[in-house]
Structure formats: structure tokens, C-alpha cells
Coordinates of C-alpha atoms in Angstrom, one line a residue:
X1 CA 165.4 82.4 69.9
X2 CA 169.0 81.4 69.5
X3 CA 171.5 81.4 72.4
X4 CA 174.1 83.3 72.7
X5 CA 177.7 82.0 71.2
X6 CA 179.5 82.3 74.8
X7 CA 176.5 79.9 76.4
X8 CA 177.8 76.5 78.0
X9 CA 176.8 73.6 75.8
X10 CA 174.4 72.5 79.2
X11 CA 172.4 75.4 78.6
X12 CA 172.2 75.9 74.8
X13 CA 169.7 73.1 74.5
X14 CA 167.2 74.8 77.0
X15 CA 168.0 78.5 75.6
X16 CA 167.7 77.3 72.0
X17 CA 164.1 75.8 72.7
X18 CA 161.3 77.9 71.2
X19 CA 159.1 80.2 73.4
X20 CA 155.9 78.4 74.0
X21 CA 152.8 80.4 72.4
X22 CA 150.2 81.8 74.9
X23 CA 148.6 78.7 76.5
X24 CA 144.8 79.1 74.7
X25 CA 143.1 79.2 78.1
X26 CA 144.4 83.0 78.6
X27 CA 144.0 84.1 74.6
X28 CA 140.1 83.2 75.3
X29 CA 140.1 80.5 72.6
X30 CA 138.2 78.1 74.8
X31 CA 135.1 80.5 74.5
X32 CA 134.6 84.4 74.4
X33 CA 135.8 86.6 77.4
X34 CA 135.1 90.0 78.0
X35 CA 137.7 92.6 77.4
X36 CA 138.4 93.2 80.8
X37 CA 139.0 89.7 81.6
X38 CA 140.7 88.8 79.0
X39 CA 143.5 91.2 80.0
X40 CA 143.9 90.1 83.5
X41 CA 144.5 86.5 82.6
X42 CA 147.1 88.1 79.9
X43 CA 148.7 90.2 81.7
X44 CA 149.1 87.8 84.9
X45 CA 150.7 85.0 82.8
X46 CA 152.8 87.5 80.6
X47 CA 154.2 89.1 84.2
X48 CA 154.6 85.7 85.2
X49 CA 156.7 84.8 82.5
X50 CA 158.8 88.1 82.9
X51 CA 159.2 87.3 86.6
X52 CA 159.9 83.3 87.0
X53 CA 160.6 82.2 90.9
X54 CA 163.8 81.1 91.7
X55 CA 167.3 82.3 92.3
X56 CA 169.2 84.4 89.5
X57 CA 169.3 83.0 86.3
X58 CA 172.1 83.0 83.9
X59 CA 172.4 86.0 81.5
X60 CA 173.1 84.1 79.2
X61 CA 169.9 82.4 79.0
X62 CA 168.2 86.4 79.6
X63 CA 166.9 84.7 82.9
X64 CA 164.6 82.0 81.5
X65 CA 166.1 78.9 83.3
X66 CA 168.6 77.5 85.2
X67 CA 169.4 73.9 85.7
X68 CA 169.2 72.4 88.7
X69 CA 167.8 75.0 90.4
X70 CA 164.4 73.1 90.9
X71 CA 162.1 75.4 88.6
X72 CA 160.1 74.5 86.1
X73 CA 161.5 74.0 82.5
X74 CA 160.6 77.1 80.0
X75 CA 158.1 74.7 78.9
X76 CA 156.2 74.1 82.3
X77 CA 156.5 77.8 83.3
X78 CA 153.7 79.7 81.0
X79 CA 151.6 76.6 81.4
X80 CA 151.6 77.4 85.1
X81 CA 151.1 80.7 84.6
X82 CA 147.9 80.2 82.5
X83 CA 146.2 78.2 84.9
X84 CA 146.9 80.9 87.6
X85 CA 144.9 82.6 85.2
X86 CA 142.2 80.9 84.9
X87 CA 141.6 80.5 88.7
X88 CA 141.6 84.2 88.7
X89 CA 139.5 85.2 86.5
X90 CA 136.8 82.3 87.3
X91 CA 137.1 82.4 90.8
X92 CA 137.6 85.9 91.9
X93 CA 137.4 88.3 88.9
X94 CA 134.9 86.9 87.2
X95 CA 132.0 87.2 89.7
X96 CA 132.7 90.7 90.5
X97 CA 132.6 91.8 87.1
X98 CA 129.5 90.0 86.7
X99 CA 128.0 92.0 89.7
X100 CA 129.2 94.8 88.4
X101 CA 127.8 94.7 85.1
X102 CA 124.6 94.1 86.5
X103 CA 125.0 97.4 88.8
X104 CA 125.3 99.2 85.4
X105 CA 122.5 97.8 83.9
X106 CA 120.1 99.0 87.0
X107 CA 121.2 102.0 86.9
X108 CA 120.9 102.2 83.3
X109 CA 117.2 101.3 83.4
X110 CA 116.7 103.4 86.4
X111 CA 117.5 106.0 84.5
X112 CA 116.0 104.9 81.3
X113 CA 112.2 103.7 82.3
X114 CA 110.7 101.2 79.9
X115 CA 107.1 102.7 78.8
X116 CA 104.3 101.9 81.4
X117 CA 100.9 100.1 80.4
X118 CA 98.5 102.8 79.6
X119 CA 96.7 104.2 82.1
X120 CA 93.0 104.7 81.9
X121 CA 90.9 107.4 81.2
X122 CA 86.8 107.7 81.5
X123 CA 85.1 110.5 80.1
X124 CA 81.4 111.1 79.6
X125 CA 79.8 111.9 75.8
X126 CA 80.0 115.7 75.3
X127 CA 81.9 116.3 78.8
X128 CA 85.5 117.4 78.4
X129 CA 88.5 114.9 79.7
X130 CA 92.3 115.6 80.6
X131 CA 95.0 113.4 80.1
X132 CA 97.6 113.7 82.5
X133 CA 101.2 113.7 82.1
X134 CA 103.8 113.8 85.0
X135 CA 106.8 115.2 84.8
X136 CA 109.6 115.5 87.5
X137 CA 109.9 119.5 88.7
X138 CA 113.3 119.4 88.2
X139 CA 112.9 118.5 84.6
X140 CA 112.5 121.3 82.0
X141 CA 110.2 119.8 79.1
X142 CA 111.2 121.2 75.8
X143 CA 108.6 119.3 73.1
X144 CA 105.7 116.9 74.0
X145 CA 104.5 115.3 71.2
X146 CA 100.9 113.6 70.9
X147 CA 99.3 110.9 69.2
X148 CA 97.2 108.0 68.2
X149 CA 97.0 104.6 66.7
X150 CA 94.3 104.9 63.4
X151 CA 94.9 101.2 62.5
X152 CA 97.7 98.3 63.1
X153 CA 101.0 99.9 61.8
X154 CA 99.4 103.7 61.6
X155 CA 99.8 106.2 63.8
X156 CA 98.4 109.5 63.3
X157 CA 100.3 112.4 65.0
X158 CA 97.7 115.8 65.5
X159 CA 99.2 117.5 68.3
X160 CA 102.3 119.3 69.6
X161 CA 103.1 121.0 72.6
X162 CA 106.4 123.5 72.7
X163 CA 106.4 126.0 75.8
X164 CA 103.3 125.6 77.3
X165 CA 101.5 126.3 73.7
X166 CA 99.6 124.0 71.7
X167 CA 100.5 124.1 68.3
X168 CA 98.8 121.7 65.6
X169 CA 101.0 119.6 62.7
X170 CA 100.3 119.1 59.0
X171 CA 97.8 118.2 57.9
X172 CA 95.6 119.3 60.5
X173 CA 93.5 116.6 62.5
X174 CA 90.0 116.6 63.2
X175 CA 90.7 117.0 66.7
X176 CA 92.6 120.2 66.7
X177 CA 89.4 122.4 67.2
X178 CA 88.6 120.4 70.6
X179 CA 92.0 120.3 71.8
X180 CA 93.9 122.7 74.3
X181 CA 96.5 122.6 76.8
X182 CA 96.2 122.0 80.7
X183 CA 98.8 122.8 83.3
X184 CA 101.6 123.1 80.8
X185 CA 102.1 119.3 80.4
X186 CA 98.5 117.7 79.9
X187 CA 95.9 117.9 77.1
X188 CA 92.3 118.2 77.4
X189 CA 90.4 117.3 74.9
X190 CA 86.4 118.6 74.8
X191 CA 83.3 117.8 73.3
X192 CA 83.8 114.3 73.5
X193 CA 82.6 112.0 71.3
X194 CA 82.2 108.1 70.9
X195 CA 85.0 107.5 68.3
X196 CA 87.4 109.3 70.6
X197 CA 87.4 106.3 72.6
X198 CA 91.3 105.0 71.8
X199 CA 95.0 105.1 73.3
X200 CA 96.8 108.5 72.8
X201 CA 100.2 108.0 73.2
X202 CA 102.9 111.7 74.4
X203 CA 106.3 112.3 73.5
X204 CA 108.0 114.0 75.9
X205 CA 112.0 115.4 75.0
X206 CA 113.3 117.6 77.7
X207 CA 115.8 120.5 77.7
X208 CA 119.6 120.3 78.2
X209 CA 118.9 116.1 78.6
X210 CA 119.2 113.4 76.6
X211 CA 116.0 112.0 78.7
X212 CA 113.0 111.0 77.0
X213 CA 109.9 110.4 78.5
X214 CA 106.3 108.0 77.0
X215 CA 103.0 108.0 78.3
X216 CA 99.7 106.0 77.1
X217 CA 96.1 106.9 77.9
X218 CA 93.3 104.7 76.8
X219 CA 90.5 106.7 76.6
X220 CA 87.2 105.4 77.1
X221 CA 84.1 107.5 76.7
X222 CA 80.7 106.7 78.4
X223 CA 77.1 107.8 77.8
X224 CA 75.7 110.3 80.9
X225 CA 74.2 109.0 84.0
X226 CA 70.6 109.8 83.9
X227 CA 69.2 111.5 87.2
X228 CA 68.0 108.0 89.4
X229 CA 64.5 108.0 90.7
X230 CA 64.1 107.0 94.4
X231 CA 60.8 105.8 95.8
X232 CA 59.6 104.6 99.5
X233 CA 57.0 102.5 100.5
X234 CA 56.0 102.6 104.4
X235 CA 55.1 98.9 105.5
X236 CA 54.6 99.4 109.0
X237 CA 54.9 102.5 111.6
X238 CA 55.0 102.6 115.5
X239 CA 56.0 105.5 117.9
X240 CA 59.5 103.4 118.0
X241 CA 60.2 103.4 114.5
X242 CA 59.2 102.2 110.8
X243 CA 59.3 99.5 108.4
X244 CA 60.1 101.2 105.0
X245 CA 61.2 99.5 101.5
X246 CA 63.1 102.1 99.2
X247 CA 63.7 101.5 95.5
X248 CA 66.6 103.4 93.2
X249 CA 65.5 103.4 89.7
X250 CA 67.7 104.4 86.9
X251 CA 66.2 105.0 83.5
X252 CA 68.4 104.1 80.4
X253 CA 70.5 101.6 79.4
X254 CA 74.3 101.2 79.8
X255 CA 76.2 99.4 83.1
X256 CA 75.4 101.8 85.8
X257 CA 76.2 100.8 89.4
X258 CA 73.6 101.6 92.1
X259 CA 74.7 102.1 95.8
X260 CA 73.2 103.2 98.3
X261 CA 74.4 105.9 102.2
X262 CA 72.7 106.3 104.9
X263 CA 72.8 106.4 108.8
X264 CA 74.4 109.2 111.3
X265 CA 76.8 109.9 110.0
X266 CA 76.4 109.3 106.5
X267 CA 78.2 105.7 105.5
X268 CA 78.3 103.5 102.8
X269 CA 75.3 100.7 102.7
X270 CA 76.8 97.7 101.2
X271 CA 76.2 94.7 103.1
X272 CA 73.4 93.6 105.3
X273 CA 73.2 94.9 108.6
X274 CA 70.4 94.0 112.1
X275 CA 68.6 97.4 110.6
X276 CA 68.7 97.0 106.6
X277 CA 69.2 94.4 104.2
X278 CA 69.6 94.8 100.2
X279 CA 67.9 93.1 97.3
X280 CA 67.0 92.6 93.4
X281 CA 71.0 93.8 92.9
X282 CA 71.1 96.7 95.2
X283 CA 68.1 98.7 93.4
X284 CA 65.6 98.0 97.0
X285 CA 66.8 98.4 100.4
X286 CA 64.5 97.4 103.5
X287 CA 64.9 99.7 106.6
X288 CA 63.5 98.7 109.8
X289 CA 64.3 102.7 111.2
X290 CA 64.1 104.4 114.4
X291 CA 63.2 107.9 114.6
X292 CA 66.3 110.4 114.9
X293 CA 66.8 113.8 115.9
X294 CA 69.0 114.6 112.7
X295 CA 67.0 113.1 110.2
X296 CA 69.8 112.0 108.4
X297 CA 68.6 111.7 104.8
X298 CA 69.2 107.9 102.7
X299 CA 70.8 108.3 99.1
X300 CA 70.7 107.0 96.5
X301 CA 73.9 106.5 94.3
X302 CA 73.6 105.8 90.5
X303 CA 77.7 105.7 88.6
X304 CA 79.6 104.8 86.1
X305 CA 83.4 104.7 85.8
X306 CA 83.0 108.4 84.4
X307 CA 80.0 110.1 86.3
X308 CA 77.5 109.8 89.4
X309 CA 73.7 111.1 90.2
X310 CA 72.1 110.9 93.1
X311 CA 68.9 111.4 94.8
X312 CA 67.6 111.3 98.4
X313 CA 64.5 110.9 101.1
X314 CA 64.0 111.6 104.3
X315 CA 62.1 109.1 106.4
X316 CA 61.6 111.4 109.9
X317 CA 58.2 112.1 108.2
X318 CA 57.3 109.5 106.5
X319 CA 57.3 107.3 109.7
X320 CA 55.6 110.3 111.7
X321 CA 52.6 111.2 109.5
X322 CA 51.9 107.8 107.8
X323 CA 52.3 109.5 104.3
X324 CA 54.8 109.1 101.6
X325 CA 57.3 112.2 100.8
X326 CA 59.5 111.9 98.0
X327 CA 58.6 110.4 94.6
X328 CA 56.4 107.9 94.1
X329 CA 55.8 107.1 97.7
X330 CA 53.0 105.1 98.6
X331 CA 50.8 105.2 101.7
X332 CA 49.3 102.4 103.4
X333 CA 46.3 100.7 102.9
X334 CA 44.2 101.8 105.9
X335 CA 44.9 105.1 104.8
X336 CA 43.0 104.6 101.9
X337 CA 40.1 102.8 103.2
X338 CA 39.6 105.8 105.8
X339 CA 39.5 107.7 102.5
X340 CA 37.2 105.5 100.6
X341 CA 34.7 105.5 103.5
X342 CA 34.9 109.2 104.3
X343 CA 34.3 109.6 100.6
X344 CA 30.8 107.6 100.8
X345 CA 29.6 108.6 103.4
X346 CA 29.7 112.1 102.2
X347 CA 27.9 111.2 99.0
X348 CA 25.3 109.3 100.6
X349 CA 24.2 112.5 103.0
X350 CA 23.9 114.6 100.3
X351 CA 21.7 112.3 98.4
X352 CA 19.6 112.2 101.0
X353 CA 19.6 116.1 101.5
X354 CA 18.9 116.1 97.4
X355 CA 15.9 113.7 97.5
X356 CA 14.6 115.7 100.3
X357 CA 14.6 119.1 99.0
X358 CA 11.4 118.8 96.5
X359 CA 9.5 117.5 99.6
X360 CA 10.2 120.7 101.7
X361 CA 9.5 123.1 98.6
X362 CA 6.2 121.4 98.1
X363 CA 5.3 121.6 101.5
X364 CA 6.3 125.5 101.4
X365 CA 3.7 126.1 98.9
X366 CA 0.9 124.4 100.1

């Protein structure tokens, strides 16, 4: 920029020098700002250079600089200015802005929730099964859309749900005949079968929202729990109580858990206690039982992560009578032996009343 003609010689030298270029600090050239930091540290060392310190300049020189009066040169100045800068925008700006960012990115995810891991589902072969979604009352859900995986990199949709109705897509799946919907937002699926077993994924697209909304299900789908058979065998009985083993059989294959309840009230059996102890996996448990007014019945629990069975015994008579109740019971051995003996001693009197009778009849005739 030239100086003006009517500027003393002192001053022409310092007014002809060139305007120094934005110091490289503040243009971001040392690495890449963001936009709102980048135009603090610009607009702080442009006002700076608008504004210089010091006493009134000299029009001539459009107040740029002023000999003598202990400023710096128009050299120094934006130099000065950029550091100010930089100490603002790493010290004090840059922080906040950090936090802030941050803030928005919460709240974006808040309202934005990555998918969740699928939840799981059991269901028992030719049972019926619902899969759940939940969705916020104050939501409005205008399509839910539903499928599954058919191999890496296929997915197969077969259902759609629009106002509470089910509606089925093209082409049709095999599981649109076995499919209706439950409580507006879920989908039950009936007649089960084993190649049902998978992970259904749903949709969900609300009304008046740019929301979405995806759920996973992994289905799993269990053979049913056969009807457990429960058998007692008294070892030894007193007027104070019993000695009695019970055994919880469960025909079939598969991974069924057997527990057992008992006592007054009725509580879960599942460590060893001063009256009962468990054995061979949980299948036997050994009572050592005191008679009680209630009778409170022992059961037991045969499960799976889909279905339960159960069957029960009282012991109240068992303990009182010496006899087994329930399947397969077993009574003791003296009760047998009484039997046994009772037994021959019955045949042996009426062989001797059969060997006798043609010895009366002959003396009758004679």
C-alpha cells in the first residue's frame, strides 16, 4: 500500500511497507481446525490489527504506526495478534468446543440407539411362540417390517405389519400360513417347527418421525418335556418320622433339568440340608421326614428353557402305613416276608384238609 504524497519522509518508509499476510497459525495451515475455531483465531487477530494499542496514530499512515510511540512496528503487530490466537483457541476455546461436541454426539445416540444383541426366544416343537417388540406409548408405529437371514448375504423378507394388520409380501413365504399378529406390535408364529429355529430381525418406522426402530430374536425351538416319573422307596419308619429315597425319572432324550420343592411351605430343594441330601445329578433325593399335619406334597420338576412337567408324592402315608403310594413305590422287606409266610402257611392247611378228605368219606361209608 503506498503512502500518501503529504506523508513526512520519517513515515513513508513504515507506511510504504507491505501488509504482512495472515501469520499461518490463524489461517489453520499448521493442521486442520474446525470452522468455528478457525474463525475465532481470525477474527481476534483481524480486530487486533484494526484496533492496535497506543495513542492516535497519524492519518496519514490510516493509523497503522507511529514512531516513537513505543508500539510494535506493522510487522510485530499481526504476529502478536496471531499468537493471541492461538492461546485462545488452545487454551480456552478449544476444550469447550471439544465438550461440546461430545454433548452432541450423546444426545445424538441417545436418540438414535445402535441395534441391541438379539434377544432370545425358546419355543417348544408344535407349540406357538411370540416375539416381542417394544415400543414407547408415546410412539405411533406406522410400518413394522419382518425378516430373516436364509444364508450369509440373504435375507428373506415374509412379513409386514401396517396398522395392527398382518399383511404378507411377494412372493409369499412358507411361513405366512403360521403367522399372525399379537398386541399390535409383536408376531406369533404357530405350529413350530425345527427349521424355524433362526434370528428374525423387525423393522419398525414410526408416524410423523424420522425414528427408526430394530429388533433381533433368535429363536430356538425345543422338543416337549415328557411327563417325569417319580418313585419312593421307604428305608426305614418310626412313630417320629421316615427314611425315604425318591427318584425323578424323565424318559427321552434332549437336556432336561430336574429339580426338585418340598417342605411347608413349598421351597426350592437345591442344596443339601440336616433333613435331605441330593444325588446321581439331582434325579434321587434322600428324606429323613417327620410327620406333618399339612402333608405338604415333594415335586418333582423336569424343564427345559421352553417347557416344565412335573409330578408329586405325598409321604404322610407312606411313613404311616409302611406301603408305597405313588408310582413305583416299593415296600419293605419285612413286609414281604409276613406275606410270603402268610402265603404258606395257608397252602400247607389246606393240603392237609385235602389229604384228609378221602379218609372221612371212607369212613362215612363203612
Amino acid at each position: 500500500m503506498a503512502a500518501p504524497a503529504n506523508t513526512p519522509l520519517a513515515l513513508r518508509r513504515h507506511c510504504t511497507a507491505p501488509l504482512p499476510t495472515p501469520h499461518p497459525l490463524v489461517a489453520g495451515a499448521t493442521r486442520p481446525l474446525s470452522p468455528a475455531l478457525w474463525w475465532v483465531g481470525s477474527w481476534v487477530g483481524a480486530e487486533g490489527a484494526r484496533r492496535p494499542a497506543g495513542r492516535a496514530q497519524p492519518r496519514g499512515c490510516r493509523g497503522r504506526w507511529e514512531p516513537g510511540s513505543g508500539t510494535a512496528s506493522p510487522v510485530q503487530r499481526p504476529v502478536r495478534r496471531a499468537a493471541l490466537a492461538l492461546l485462545l483457541r488452545e487454551r480456552i476455546m478449544q476444550p469447550w468446543l471439544a465438550l461440546l461436541s461430545l454433548a452432541c454426539q450423546l444426545s445424538g445416540s441417545a436418540g438414535d440407539p445402535e441395534p441391541s444383541p438379539a434377544l432370545p426366544v425358546h419355543g417348544v416343537l408344535g407349540g406357538s411362540v411370540v416375539l416381542p417388540v417394544a415400543v414407547r406409548p408415546a410412539l405411533t408405529v406406522l410400518e413394522m417390517e419382518w425378516s430373516f437371514e436364509v444364508r450369509p448375504g440373504e435375507v428373506e423378507r415374509f412379513a409386514r405389519l401396517r396398522n395392527g394388520a398382518l399383511h404378507s409380501l411377494d412372493p409369499p413365504s412358507r411361513l405366512v400360513r403360521r403367522l399372525e399378529a399379537a398386541n399390535g406390535t409383536s408376531l406369533r408364529i404357530k405350529a413350530l417347527e425345527r427349521g424355524d429355529g433362526r434370528v428374525y430381525r423387525a423393522h419398525v418406522t414410526f408416524a410423523a418421525s424420522a425414528r427408526v426402530q430394530d429388533e433381533a430374536f433368535a429363536l430356538a425351538v425345543h422338543d416337549p418335556v415328557p411327563e417325569p416319573r417319580l418313585s419312593a422307596r421307604l428305608l426305614s419308619s418310626t412313630p417320629d418320622g421316615c427314611n425315604v429315597t425318591l427318584r425323578c425319572q424323565v424318559p427321552g432324550k434332549g437336556a432336561l433339568r430336574v429339580s426338585w420343592k418340598g417342605g411347608s411351605p413349598l421351597q426350592a430343594l437345591s442344596e443339601g440340608a440336616a433333613w435331605y441330601r441330593l444325588s446321581d445329578n439331582g434325579t434321587a433325593l434322600h428324606l429323613s421326614w417327620k410327620p406333618h399335619p399339612a402333608d405338604p406334597p415333594f415335586v418333582c420338576l423336569a424343564s427345559s428353557p421352553a417347557e416344565q412337567r412335573n409330578a408329586s408324592l405325598r409321604l404322610l402315608g407312606l411313613c404311616r402305613r409302611g406301603s408305597g403310594e405313588g408310582a413305583g413305590a416299593k415296600a419293605p422287606l419285612f413286609f414281604w416276608v409276613r406275606i410270603g409266610l402268610l402265603g404258606a402257611l395257608a397252602v400247607q392247611i389246606f393240603a392237609v384238609a385235602w389229604v384228609s378228605l378221602p379218609d372221612r368219606r371212607d369212613q362215612r361209608r363203612s
